[in-house]
mmCIF file of C-alpha atoms and ligand atoms in Angstrom:
data_model
loop_
_atom_site.group_PDB
_atom_site.id
_atom_site.type_symbol
_atom_site.label_atom_id
_atom_site.label_comp_id
_atom_site.label_asym_id
_atom_site.label_seq_id
_atom_site.Cartn_x
_atom_site.Cartn_y
_atom_site.Cartn_z
ATOM 1 C CA MET A 1 11.163 -7.897 61.675
ATOM 2 C CA ARG A 2 11.126 -8.169 57.861
ATOM 3 C CA SER A 3 14.408 -9.059 56.263
ATOM 4 C CA ILE A 4 15.523 -7.913 52.865
ATOM 5 C CA PRO A 5 18.621 -9.318 51.189
ATOM 6 C CA LEU A 6 21.429 -7.131 49.835
ATOM 7 C CA ILE A 7 22.704 -9.188 46.801
ATOM 8 C CA ALA A 8 25.983 -7.427 46.100
ATOM 9 C CA ASN A 9 29.108 -8.286 44.397
ATOM 10 C CA ILE A 10 31.125 -5.154 45.375
ATOM 11 C CA GLU A 11 34.031 -4.119 47.563
ATOM 12 C CA SER A 12 33.261 -4.908 51.259
ATOM 13 C CA ASP A 13 33.752 -1.234 52.314
ATOM 14 C CA GLU A 14 31.045 -0.227 49.891
ATOM 15 C CA ARG A 15 28.746 -3.105 50.847
ATOM 16 C CA ASP A 16 29.115 -2.114 54.592
ATOM 17 C CA ALA A 17 28.369 1.464 53.738
ATOM 18 C CA TRP A 18 25.131 0.434 51.995
ATOM 19 C CA LEU A 19 24.095 -1.886 54.936
ATOM 20 C CA THR A 20 24.697 0.809 57.495
ATOM 21 C CA GLN A 21 22.862 3.466 55.622
ATOM 22 C CA LEU A 22 19.878 1.216 54.581
ATOM 23 C CA ASN A 23 19.446 -0.054 58.084
ATOM 24 C CA THR A 24 19.452 3.491 59.354
ATOM 25 C CA VAL A 25 16.676 4.677 57.125
ATOM 26 C CA LEU A 26 14.647 1.477 57.316
ATOM 27 C CA PRO A 27 14.300 1.001 61.074
ATOM 28 C CA ASP A 28 11.523 -1.583 60.685
ATOM 29 C CA THR A 29 13.358 -3.674 58.270
ATOM 30 C CA GLU A 30 16.510 -5.559 58.482
ATOM 31 C CA VAL A 31 18.716 -5.393 55.264
ATOM 32 C CA ARG A 32 21.313 -8.317 55.480
ATOM 33 C CA PRO A 33 23.935 -9.680 53.155
ATOM 34 C CA SER A 34 22.338 -12.184 50.959
ATOM 35 C CA GLU A 35 24.868 -14.815 51.902
ATOM 36 C CA GLN A 36 23.245 -14.833 55.448
ATOM 37 C CA PHE A 37 19.892 -16.087 54.048
ATOM 38 C CA ASN A 38 19.535 -19.936 54.141
ATOM 39 C CA THR A 39 17.733 -21.720 51.320
ATOM 40 C CA ASP A 40 14.208 -21.336 52.774
ATOM 41 C CA GLN A 41 14.677 -17.767 53.671
ATOM 42 C CA ALA A 42 16.196 -16.978 50.156
ATOM 43 C CA ALA A 43 13.172 -18.711 48.520
ATOM 44 C CA ASN A 44 10.727 -16.565 50.654
ATOM 45 C CA ALA A 45 12.258 -13.097 49.820
ATOM 46 C CA ASP A 46 9.960 -11.260 47.478
ATOM 47 C CA VAL A 47 12.251 -8.177 46.881
ATOM 48 C CA ALA A 48 16.120 -7.645 46.907
ATOM 49 C CA ILE A 49 18.350 -4.788 46.795
ATOM 50 C CA VAL A 50 21.093 -5.398 44.304
ATOM 51 C CA ALA A 51 24.501 -4.118 43.269
ATOM 52 C CA ASN A 52 26.194 -6.049 40.534
ATOM 53 C CA PRO A 53 24.674 -9.310 41.637
ATOM 54 C CA SER A 54 26.377 -12.610 40.864
ATOM 55 C CA PRO A 55 24.162 -14.912 38.782
ATOM 56 C CA ASP A 56 24.869 -17.838 41.328
ATOM 57 C CA GLU A 57 23.598 -15.809 44.272
ATOM 58 C CA LEU A 58 20.573 -14.593 42.323
ATOM 59 C CA ARG A 59 19.626 -18.151 41.399
ATOM 60 C CA ARG A 60 18.951 -18.914 45.136
ATOM 61 C CA PHE A 61 16.226 -16.167 45.364
ATOM 62 C CA THR A 62 13.540 -17.905 43.455
ATOM 63 C CA GLY A 63 10.634 -15.897 44.820
ATOM 64 C CA LEU A 64 11.578 -12.362 43.887
ATOM 65 C CA ARG A 65 8.889 -10.127 42.536
ATOM 66 C CA TRP A 66 11.233 -7.288 41.803
ATOM 67 C CA VAL A 67 14.722 -6.025 42.492
ATOM 68 C CA GLN A 68 15.892 -2.598 43.410
ATOM 69 C CA SER A 69 19.309 -1.721 41.827
ATOM 70 C CA VAL A 70 21.429 0.832 43.652
ATOM 71 C CA TRP A 71 23.031 1.728 40.350
ATOM 72 C CA ALA A 72 21.590 3.683 37.370
ATOM 73 C CA GLY A 73 23.141 1.519 34.653
ATOM 74 C CA VAL A 74 21.600 -1.955 34.271
ATOM 75 C CA GLU A 75 23.173 -3.296 31.084
ATOM 76 C CA LYS A 76 24.483 -6.480 32.693
ATOM 77 C CA MET A 77 21.368 -7.165 34.580
ATOM 78 C CA VAL A 78 18.972 -7.054 31.670
ATOM 79 C CA LYS A 79 20.987 -9.817 30.109
ATOM 80 C CA MET A 80 20.782 -12.183 33.099
ATOM 81 C CA PRO A 81 18.535 -15.179 32.634
ATOM 82 C CA GLU A 82 18.497 -15.744 36.352
ATOM 83 C CA LEU A 83 16.255 -12.664 36.803
ATOM 84 C CA ALA A 84 13.682 -14.164 34.295
ATOM 85 C CA GLU A 85 12.558 -10.698 33.359
ATOM 86 C CA ILE A 86 11.292 -9.841 36.887
ATOM 87 C CA PRO A 87 11.112 -5.965 37.161
ATOM 88 C CA ILE A 88 14.417 -4.291 37.740
ATOM 89 C CA VAL A 89 14.013 -0.846 39.339
ATOM 90 C CA ARG A 90 17.153 1.146 38.696
ATOM 91 C CA MET A 91 18.492 4.018 40.771
ATOM 92 C CA GLU A 92 16.845 7.327 39.833
ATOM 93 C CA ASP A 93 18.089 9.794 42.287
ATOM 94 C CA PRO A 94 17.954 13.572 41.719
ATOM 95 C CA GLU A 95 21.218 13.965 43.589
ATOM 96 C CA LEU A 96 22.813 11.556 41.140
ATOM 97 C CA ALA A 97 21.395 13.635 38.269
ATOM 98 C CA ARG A 98 22.658 16.859 39.871
ATOM 99 C CA THR A 99 26.175 15.359 40.297
ATOM 100 C CA MET A 100 26.266 14.358 36.536
ATOM 101 C CA GLY A 101 25.097 17.734 35.486
ATOM 102 C CA GLU A 102 27.922 19.246 37.465
ATOM 103 C CA ALA A 103 30.428 16.848 35.882
ATOM 104 C CA VAL A 104 29.241 17.549 32.342
ATOM 105 C CA LEU A 105 29.417 21.387 32.976
ATOM 106 C CA ALA A 106 32.904 21.112 34.586
ATOM 107 C CA TRP A 107 34.387 19.136 31.750
ATOM 108 C CA THR A 108 32.563 21.085 29.090
ATOM 109 C CA LEU A 109 34.154 24.264 30.512
ATOM 110 C CA TYR A 110 37.609 22.381 30.635
ATOM 111 C CA LEU A 111 37.257 21.901 26.871
ATOM 112 C CA HIS A 112 35.651 25.241 26.163
ATOM 113 C CA ARG A 113 38.353 27.178 27.987
ATOM 114 C CA ASP A 114 41.076 25.215 26.244
ATOM 115 C CA MET A 115 42.564 23.782 29.411
ATOM 116 C CA PRO A 116 44.168 20.720 27.816
ATOM 117 C CA GLU A 117 46.043 23.125 25.431
ATOM 118 C CA TYR A 118 47.064 25.581 28.266
ATOM 119 C CA ALA A 119 48.356 22.595 30.300
ATOM 120 C CA ARG A 120 50.496 21.567 27.170
ATOM 121 C CA GLN A 121 51.764 25.196 26.692
ATOM 122 C CA GLN A 122 52.809 25.453 30.431
ATOM 123 C CA LYS A 123 54.891 22.306 30.150
ATOM 124 C CA GLU A 124 56.728 23.946 27.222
ATOM 125 C CA LYS A 125 56.844 27.355 28.818
ATOM 126 C CA ILE A 126 54.717 28.743 26.007
ATOM 127 C CA TRP A 127 53.151 32.184 26.719
ATOM 128 C CA GLN A 128 50.439 32.314 24.081
ATOM 129 C CA GLN A 129 46.824 33.541 24.385
ATOM 130 C CA ARG A 130 44.237 31.506 22.461
ATOM 131 C CA PRO A 131 41.157 33.162 20.971
ATOM 132 C CA TYR A 132 38.238 33.126 23.356
ATOM 133 C CA THR A 133 34.806 31.959 22.122
ATOM 134 C CA PRO A 134 31.737 32.884 24.199
ATOM 135 C CA PRO A 135 29.589 29.833 25.217
ATOM 136 C CA ASP A 136 26.618 31.072 23.043
ATOM 137 C CA GLU A 137 28.886 30.298 20.067
ATOM 138 C CA CYS A 138 29.723 26.798 21.343
ATOM 139 C CA GLU A 139 27.387 24.008 20.356
ATOM 140 C CA VAL A 140 27.111 21.115 22.757
ATOM 141 C CA GLY A 141 25.239 18.087 21.699
ATOM 142 C CA VAL A 142 23.837 15.723 24.318
ATOM 143 C CA LEU A 143 23.135 12.077 23.393
ATOM 144 C CA GLY A 144 20.356 10.860 25.703
ATOM 145 C CA SER A 145 17.960 13.231 27.299
ATOM 146 C CA GLY A 146 16.890 10.995 30.175
ATOM 147 C CA LYS A 147 17.379 11.612 33.872
ATOM 148 C CA LEU A 148 21.019 12.418 33.577
ATOM 149 C CA GLY A 149 20.922 14.029 30.126
ATOM 150 C CA ARG A 150 18.304 16.527 31.278
ATOM 151 C CA ALA A 151 20.371 17.490 34.271
ATOM 152 C CA ALA A 152 23.435 18.056 31.955
ATOM 153 C CA ILE A 153 21.265 20.122 29.602
ATOM 154 C CA GLU A 154 20.044 22.266 32.372
ATOM 155 C CA ALA A 155 23.603 22.983 33.700
ATOM 156 C CA LEU A 156 24.856 23.763 30.216
ATOM 157 C CA LEU A 157 21.919 26.144 29.436
ATOM 158 C CA THR A 158 22.478 27.973 32.707
ATOM 159 C CA CYS A 159 25.978 28.613 31.639
ATOM 160 C CA GLY A 160 24.983 29.939 28.237
ATOM 161 C CA PHE A 161 25.909 27.080 25.892
ATOM 162 C CA ARG A 162 23.872 26.332 22.744
ATOM 163 C CA VAL A 163 22.517 22.872 23.413
ATOM 164 C CA SER A 164 21.022 20.360 21.225
ATOM 165 C CA ALA A 165 19.953 16.798 22.316
ATOM 166 C CA TRP A 166 19.126 13.437 20.871
ATOM 167 C CA SER A 167 16.931 10.550 22.217
ATOM 168 C CA ARG A 168 14.814 7.698 20.927
ATOM 169 C CA SER A 169 11.417 9.436 21.460
ATOM 170 C CA GLU A 170 10.403 12.910 20.337
ATOM 171 C CA GLN A 171 10.690 15.492 23.099
ATOM 172 C CA GLN A 172 10.315 19.249 23.723
ATOM 173 C CA ILE A 173 12.867 20.845 25.946
ATOM 174 C CA ASP A 174 12.935 24.586 26.461
ATOM 175 C CA GLY A 175 15.898 26.260 24.878
ATOM 176 C CA VAL A 176 17.084 23.052 23.108
ATOM 177 C CA ASP A 177 16.962 21.712 19.504
ATOM 178 C CA HIS A 178 15.851 18.147 19.987
ATOM 179 C CA TYR A 179 16.419 15.316 17.535
ATOM 180 C CA ALA A 180 14.774 11.892 17.771
ATOM 181 C CA GLY A 181 15.693 8.537 16.179
ATOM 182 C CA LEU A 182 18.699 7.229 14.325
ATOM 183 C CA GLU A 183 17.832 8.978 11.065
ATOM 184 C CA ARG A 184 18.155 12.398 12.905
ATOM 185 C CA LEU A 185 21.452 11.597 14.533
ATOM 186 C CA PRO A 186 23.649 12.921 11.598
ATOM 187 C CA ALA A 187 22.043 16.265 11.884
ATOM 188 C CA LEU A 188 22.822 16.595 15.492
ATOM 189 C CA LEU A 189 26.444 15.320 15.084
ATOM 190 C CA ALA A 190 27.056 17.867 12.242
ATOM 191 C CA ARG A 191 26.595 20.781 14.531
ATOM 192 C CA CYS A 192 28.607 19.656 17.611
ATOM 193 C CA ASP A 193 31.660 21.460 18.931
ATOM 194 C CA ILE A 194 31.396 19.230 21.929
ATOM 195 C CA LEU A 195 29.478 15.886 22.093
ATOM 196 C CA VAL A 196 28.409 14.525 25.430
ATOM 197 C CA SER A 197 27.339 10.916 25.716
ATOM 198 C CA LEU A 198 24.716 10.000 28.381
ATOM 199 C CA LEU A 199 23.120 7.006 26.642
ATOM 200 C CA PRO A 200 22.515 3.663 28.359
ATOM 201 C CA LEU A 201 24.543 0.776 26.824
ATOM 202 C CA THR A 202 22.018 -1.423 24.866
ATOM 203 C CA ALA A 203 22.015 -3.507 21.741
ATOM 204 C CA ASP A 204 21.050 -0.414 19.908
ATOM 205 C CA THR A 205 23.728 1.947 21.412
ATOM 206 C CA GLU A 206 26.755 -0.408 21.380
ATOM 207 C CA HIS A 207 29.309 1.045 18.960
ATOM 208 C CA LEU A 208 26.672 3.655 18.012
ATOM 209 C CA MET A 209 29.565 6.070 17.551
ATOM 210 C CA ASP A 210 31.514 4.332 15.034
ATOM 211 C CA ILE A 211 34.004 5.666 12.519
ATOM 212 C CA GLN A 212 31.360 6.897 10.074
ATOM 213 C CA ARG A 213 29.306 8.765 12.870
ATOM 214 C CA LEU A 214 32.533 10.138 14.440
ATOM 215 C CA ALA A 215 33.487 11.550 10.992
ATOM 216 C CA LEU A 216 30.188 13.531 10.960
ATOM 217 C CA LEU A 217 31.262 15.744 13.825
ATOM 218 C CA LYS A 218 32.626 19.193 13.118
ATOM 219 C CA PRO A 219 36.424 19.265 12.526
ATOM 220 C CA GLN A 220 38.189 19.728 15.862
ATOM 221 C CA ALA A 221 35.062 18.742 17.829
ATOM 222 C CA ALA A 222 35.540 17.240 21.364
ATOM 223 C CA ILE A 223 33.940 14.218 23.001
ATOM 224 C CA ILE A 224 32.813 13.686 26.627
ATOM 225 C CA ASN A 225 31.772 10.090 27.343
ATOM 226 C CA PHE A 226 30.244 9.749 30.783
ATOM 227 C CA ALA A 227 27.938 6.884 29.927
ATOM 228 C CA ARG A 228 29.528 3.554 28.957
ATOM 229 C CA GLY A 229 32.826 2.914 27.054
ATOM 230 C CA ALA A 230 31.280 0.594 24.450
ATOM 231 C CA ILE A 231 28.930 3.182 23.086
ATOM 232 C CA PHE A 232 32.044 4.398 21.171
ATOM 233 C CA ASP A 233 34.170 2.227 18.909
ATOM 234 C CA GLU A 234 37.155 3.032 20.907
ATOM 235 C CA GLN A 235 39.606 2.075 17.995
ATOM 236 C CA ALA A 236 37.723 4.445 15.725
ATOM 237 C CA LEU A 237 37.813 7.151 18.511
ATOM 238 C CA LEU A 238 41.655 6.796 18.779
ATOM 239 C CA ARG A 239 42.122 6.966 15.012
ATOM 240 C CA GLN A 240 40.162 10.161 14.851
ATOM 241 C CA LEU A 241 42.225 11.693 17.770
ATOM 242 C CA ASP A 242 45.545 10.454 16.274
ATOM 243 C CA GLN A 243 44.584 12.120 12.918
ATOM 244 C CA GLY A 244 43.576 15.376 14.715
ATOM 245 C CA ALA A 245 40.097 15.171 13.383
ATOM 246 C CA LEU A 246 38.912 15.386 16.933
ATOM 247 C CA ARG A 247 40.490 17.843 19.411
ATOM 248 C CA HIS A 248 40.203 15.991 22.668
ATOM 249 C CA ALA A 249 38.262 13.273 24.472
ATOM 250 C CA VAL A 250 37.337 13.271 28.138
ATOM 251 C CA LEU A 251 36.586 9.603 28.950
ATOM 252 C CA ASP A 252 35.253 8.459 32.350
ATOM 253 C CA VAL A 253 34.089 5.039 31.061
ATOM 254 C CA PHE A 254 35.770 2.313 28.962
ATOM 255 C CA SER A 255 34.773 -0.978 27.415
ATOM 256 C CA THR A 256 37.275 -2.591 29.964
ATOM 257 C CA GLU A 257 37.406 -1.256 33.454
ATOM 258 C CA PRO A 258 39.768 -0.469 35.187
ATOM 259 C CA LEU A 259 41.506 0.745 32.068
ATOM 260 C CA PRO A 260 44.336 -1.781 31.425
ATOM 261 C CA PRO A 261 47.905 -0.309 31.899
ATOM 262 C CA ASP A 262 48.876 -0.836 28.257
ATOM 263 C CA ASN A 263 45.717 0.895 26.852
ATOM 264 C CA PRO A 264 46.864 3.748 24.562
ATOM 265 C CA PHE A 265 44.162 6.148 26.024
ATOM 266 C CA TRP A 266 46.416 6.438 29.139
ATOM 267 C CA HIS A 267 49.227 8.175 27.324
ATOM 268 C CA HIS A 268 47.355 9.967 24.484
ATOM 269 C CA PRO A 269 47.989 13.693 24.443
ATOM 270 C CA ALA A 270 44.479 14.346 23.401
ATOM 271 C CA VAL A 271 42.734 12.213 25.970
ATOM 272 C CA THR A 272 41.708 12.908 29.600
ATOM 273 C CA VAL A 273 41.231 9.623 31.381
ATOM 274 C CA LEU A 274 38.924 9.587 34.511
ATOM 275 C CA PRO A 275 38.310 6.473 36.656
ATOM 276 C CA HIS A 276 34.466 6.151 36.278
ATOM 277 C CA ILE A 277 33.833 9.068 38.702
ATOM 278 C CA SER A 278 31.675 11.509 36.863
ATOM 279 C CA ALA A 279 28.436 10.715 38.951
ATOM 280 C CA PRO A 280 29.201 8.382 41.881
ATOM 281 C CA THR A 281 26.043 7.150 43.806
ATOM 282 C CA ASN A 282 25.460 9.114 47.029
ATOM 283 C CA VAL A 283 24.704 6.300 49.543
ATOM 284 C CA LYS A 284 22.729 8.594 51.805
ATOM 285 C CA THR A 285 20.325 10.047 49.156
ATOM 286 C CA ALA A 286 20.125 6.800 47.260
ATOM 287 C CA SER A 287 19.200 4.932 50.401
ATOM 288 C CA LEU A 288 16.280 7.285 50.873
ATOM 289 C CA ILE A 289 15.134 6.462 47.280
ATOM 290 C CA VAL A 290 15.321 2.806 48.084
ATOM 291 C CA ARG A 291 13.418 3.380 51.369
ATOM 292 C CA ASP A 292 10.606 5.187 49.577
ATOM 293 C CA ASN A 293 10.253 2.448 46.997
ATOM 294 C CA LEU A 294 10.282 -0.354 49.523
ATOM 295 C CA GLN A 295 7.731 1.398 51.721
ATOM 296 C CA ALA A 296 5.343 1.998 48.744
ATOM 297 C CA TYR A 297 5.608 -1.655 47.945
ATOM 298 C CA GLN A 298 5.041 -2.803 51.552
ATOM 299 C CA LYS A 299 2.004 -0.417 51.856
ATOM 300 C CA ASP A 300 0.069 -1.615 48.838
ATOM 301 C CA GLY A 301 2.140 -3.797 46.623
ATOM 302 C CA THR A 302 3.156 -1.011 44.257
ATOM 303 C CA ILE A 303 6.356 -1.902 42.275
ATOM 304 C CA PRO A 304 8.092 1.228 41.042
ATOM 305 C CA PRO A 305 8.535 1.875 37.295
ATOM 306 C CA ALA A 306 11.010 -0.696 35.992
ATOM 307 C CA VAL A 307 13.466 -1.181 33.199
ATOM 308 C CA ASN A 308 12.130 -2.307 29.822
ATOM 309 C CA TYR A 309 14.017 -5.547 29.042
ATOM 310 C CA ARG A 310 13.196 -5.280 25.320
ATOM 311 C CA ARG A 311 14.735 -1.857 24.974
ATOM 312 C CA GLY A 312 17.456 -2.675 27.514
ATOM 313 C CA TYR A 313 17.048 0.387 29.639
HETATM 314 P P1 NAP B 401 17.594 7.195 31.261
HETATM 315 O O1 NAP B 401 16.913 8.149 32.184
HETATM 316 O O2 NAP B 401 17.025 5.895 31.019
HETATM 317 O O3 NAP B 401 17.829 8.021 29.858
HETATM 318 C C1 NAP B 401 18.366 7.412 28.795
HETATM 319 C C2 NAP B 401 18.276 8.342 27.561
HETATM 320 O O4 NAP B 401 18.911 7.672 26.421
HETATM 321 C C3 NAP B 401 16.770 8.599 27.121
HETATM 322 O O5 NAP B 401 16.676 9.944 26.667
HETATM 323 C C4 NAP B 401 16.608 7.649 25.887
HETATM 324 O O6 NAP B 401 15.637 8.014 24.938
HETATM 325 C C5 NAP B 401 17.973 7.706 25.371
HETATM 326 N N1 NAP B 401 18.207 6.504 24.533
HETATM 327 C C6 NAP B 401 18.292 5.154 24.890
HETATM 328 N N2 NAP B 401 18.409 4.369 23.777
HETATM 329 C C7 NAP B 401 18.358 5.155 22.728
HETATM 330 C C8 NAP B 401 18.607 4.878 21.395
HETATM 331 N N3 NAP B 401 18.750 3.675 20.881
HETATM 332 N N4 NAP B 401 18.518 5.985 20.532
HETATM 333 C C9 NAP B 401 18.413 7.205 21.052
HETATM 334 N N5 NAP B 401 18.123 7.488 22.327
HETATM 335 C C10 NAP B 401 18.302 6.491 23.160
HETATM 336 O O7 NAP B 401 19.114 6.976 31.791
HETATM 337 P P2 NAP B 401 19.989 7.899 32.675
HETATM 338 O O8 NAP B 401 19.518 7.780 34.197
HETATM 339 O O9 NAP B 401 19.977 9.419 32.146
HETATM 340 O O10 NAP B 401 21.387 7.345 32.580
HETATM 341 C C11 NAP B 401 22.059 7.162 31.434
HETATM 342 C C12 NAP B 401 23.407 6.296 31.558
HETATM 343 O O11 NAP B 401 24.308 6.983 32.305
HETATM 344 C C13 NAP B 401 23.093 5.067 32.391
HETATM 345 O O12 NAP B 401 22.548 4.004 31.605
HETATM 346 C C14 NAP B 401 24.538 4.639 32.764
HETATM 347 O O13 NAP B 401 25.128 3.783 31.885
HETATM 348 C C15 NAP B 401 25.208 5.974 32.681
HETATM 349 N N6 NAP B 401 25.777 6.400 34.082
HETATM 350 C C16 NAP B 401 27.085 6.710 34.192
HETATM 351 C C17 NAP B 401 27.720 7.169 35.435
HETATM 352 C C18 NAP B 401 29.027 7.546 35.605
HETATM 353 O O14 NAP B 401 29.528 7.820 36.771
HETATM 354 N N7 NAP B 401 29.878 7.544 34.602
HETATM 355 C C19 NAP B 401 26.717 7.176 36.595
HETATM 356 C C20 NAP B 401 25.393 6.947 36.387
HETATM 357 C C21 NAP B 401 24.908 6.546 35.105
HETATM 358 P P3 NAP B 401 14.051 8.170 25.331
HETATM 359 O O15 NAP B 401 14.015 9.358 26.350
HETATM 360 O O16 NAP B 401 13.324 8.460 24.111
HETATM 361 O O17 NAP B 401 13.657 6.882 26.121
#
């Protein structure tokens, strides 16, 4: 029976869940923890399933032709010299996209229906109705119109929001004003009541949302960052929130995770902190994606579309 290593530097419960599920959907293959592969077996493996792999462990697997990541974000892996630019296939699961679309809609509604403010009012026993704005008067801008961005856009449109989106390449998306390239970013920012970030973290997107760009948002705009913390200059974001230039930020991701106890985001009245949970991978559906990719490779050597190392995503 063919053996495939799972090179994973994750909690043991999570690793066991992956092993159980992958071995259930791949009955002709044995997926084993990479640590069980001896030197010869490691050198002979041509494909591995990876989850936050450690560089030391990767170094033992010298014959890999490609790796399948069980996660969507690959910003650490594209910087690993141990991979020597072999194809990284990241997790692209429609169920993951659906989950992210659901999260973006849920937290957009939270902001749109003033829930942070009503929670504050309740604490102080204030009975005060705030003006209602219909969703077609609320502009939501989505940074990144890839797999997750598209799902978010679809969910927002279904609910009646006005949606614009930004990506590297020109795109046409029904019902959406689309902007491409850095020079068009200010035009998108200037119209946003709510800005949603679903960009990958790359050399080009790190601190993309710095103080100058944050200042281009409409007064009292709100932020939802469900991508990676470092896409925002977190100090600049805090400053804009402190000064009341921004109304609220819903943050699921941070440049340091878990968020350290002394981080000011924890206590900020205009910040909602989430513990990186907007779109958790569904082990069952994701294992089926891994199975399909491995079976296609076994059948005729097809390596699924891989991350572009130069672009970083
Ligand atoms: P994707 O399909 O690769 O889409 C990325 C999008 O970002 C594309 O539209 C791309 O433009 C755009 N983009 C990348 N670099 C850009 C740049 N420099 N300027 C303008 N646009 C740029 O990725 P995805 O599957 O949607 O995932 C996005 C990110 O979500 C992941 O990288 C990961 O970090 C994060 N994530 C978070 C969670 C969570 O639970 N918080 C879960 C899963 C994933 P083009 O379309 O022109 O290429």
